[in-house]
Amino acid sequence: MCAELAALLARPLPATLATLSLEGREHLDRVMATHGRALILTAHLGNWELLAAAHRLTPYPLAIVVRPLDAGWLNTLAEEARRKTGVELIAKQGALRPVLDALRRGRMVGILLDQNTARRESVFVPFFGRPASTSRALALLALRTGAPILPIFARRADGRHRVVIAPPIMPPSRGASEAAVAELTARCTAAIEAAIREAPEQWLWSHDRWRTRPPVPRTPA
């Protein structure tokens, strides 16, 4: 990842774009033609940072929600690489208003959804057969705005990078109830699991995905 980020910074952007192939473009074109905006679902799979560059293969502007990396030098490298691609960066803390504004401006907005989340911000959904504490944010945004969710994942293949766009996950129209949030989050997580199963060795799992556990039911006294 570090070597590829350094190459992205050192080389002209067209050289990086030449290493990318885009599959399933028809799903993206259809969503943008119909809705004019999209929420992009992705995960730490392959070189996910190159998804910021991949948007330059399309006519659609991209904003991504980011959290500063713990290693300061690596965060600086990542931010420089992201800005070189022309992507709009939205800080995770206080992201709601900027994300809504980006959607209003016809952006794609990318969100990573494969990390453990604090219980107060999460819903528990199945992930590889175990309940995983997963952010509610993406489902809430989709339910409240009606924006489709497009699963897009990067995978390394023969020295190149495949960017695969899956069919959209459409939010139900019955409102942002807790049941609707849980159901939509589960569908998003299932899409991530399916992508990981195709290339499990390319999923960066440097954290405990199942660290936050569901509350233990109280037993009657």
CSV table of N, CA and C in Angstrom, one decimal, residues 38-41 61-65 90 98-99 102-103 107-111 138 141:
chain,number,residue,atom,x,y,z
A,38,ALA,N,-25.0,9.4,-5.5
A,38,ALA,CA,-24.9,8.0,-5.0
A,38,ALA,C,-24.0,8.0,-3.8
A,39,LEU,N,-24.4,7.0,-2.9
A,39,LEU,CA,-23.5,6.7,-1.8
A,39,LEU,C,-22.7,5.5,-2.2
A,40,ILE,N,-21.4,5.6,-2.0
A,40,ILE,CA,-20.5,4.5,-2.5
A,40,ILE,C,-20.1,3.7,-1.2
A,41,LEU,N,-20.4,2.4,-1.3
A,41,LEU,CA,-20.0,1.5,-0.2
A,41,LEU,C,-18.8,0.7,-0.6
A,61,PRO,N,-18.0,13.5,-10.1
A,61,PRO,CA,-17.2,13.9,-9.0
A,61,PRO,C,-17.4,13.0,-7.7
A,62,LEU,N,-16.3,12.9,-6.9
A,62,LEU,CA,-16.4,12.0,-5.8
A,62,LEU,C,-15.9,12.8,-4.5
A,63,ALA,N,-16.6,12.5,-3.4
A,63,ALA,CA,-16.2,13.0,-2.1
A,63,ALA,C,-16.1,11.7,-1.2
A,64,ILE,N,-15.1,11.7,-0.3
A,64,ILE,CA,-14.9,10.5,0.5
A,64,ILE,C,-14.9,11.0,2.0
A,65,VAL,N,-15.5,10.2,2.9
A,65,VAL,CA,-15.4,10.4,4.3
A,65,VAL,C,-14.2,9.7,4.9
A,90,ILE,N,-13.9,14.7,3.2
A,90,ILE,CA,-14.9,15.1,4.3
A,90,ILE,C,-14.4,14.4,5.6
A,98,PRO,N,-21.6,18.1,5.7
A,98,PRO,CA,-20.9,18.1,4.4
A,98,PRO,C,-21.3,17.0,3.5
A,99,VAL,N,-21.7,15.8,4.0
A,99,VAL,CA,-22.1,14.7,3.2
A,99,VAL,C,-23.4,15.1,2.5
A,102,ALA,N,-22.7,17.5,-0.2
A,102,ALA,CA,-22.1,16.8,-1.4
A,102,ALA,C,-23.1,16.1,-2.2
A,103,LEU,N,-24.1,15.4,-1.6
A,103,LEU,CA,-25.1,14.7,-2.3
A,103,LEU,C,-26.0,15.7,-3.1
A,107,ARG,N,-22.7,14.8,-6.1
A,107,ARG,CA,-21.5,14.0,-5.9
A,107,ARG,C,-21.8,12.5,-5.6
A,108,MET,N,-20.8,11.6,-5.9
A,108,MET,CA,-20.7,10.3,-5.2
A,108,MET,C,-20.1,10.5,-3.9
A,109,VAL,N,-20.5,9.9,-2.9
A,109,VAL,CA,-19.9,10.0,-1.5
A,109,VAL,C,-19.5,8.6,-1.1
A,110,GLY,N,-18.2,8.4,-0.9
A,110,GLY,CA,-17.7,7.1,-0.5
A,110,GLY,C,-17.5,6.9,1.0
A,111,ILE,N,-17.9,5.8,1.5
A,111,ILE,CA,-17.8,5.4,2.9
A,111,ILE,C,-17.3,4.0,3.1
A,138,LEU,N,-24.3,5.0,7.1
A,138,LEU,CA,-24.6,4.8,5.6
A,138,LEU,C,-26.1,4.5,5.4
A,141,LEU,N,-28.2,7.6,6.0
A,141,LEU,CA,-28.1,8.6,4.9
A,141,LEU,C,-28.9,8.2,3.7
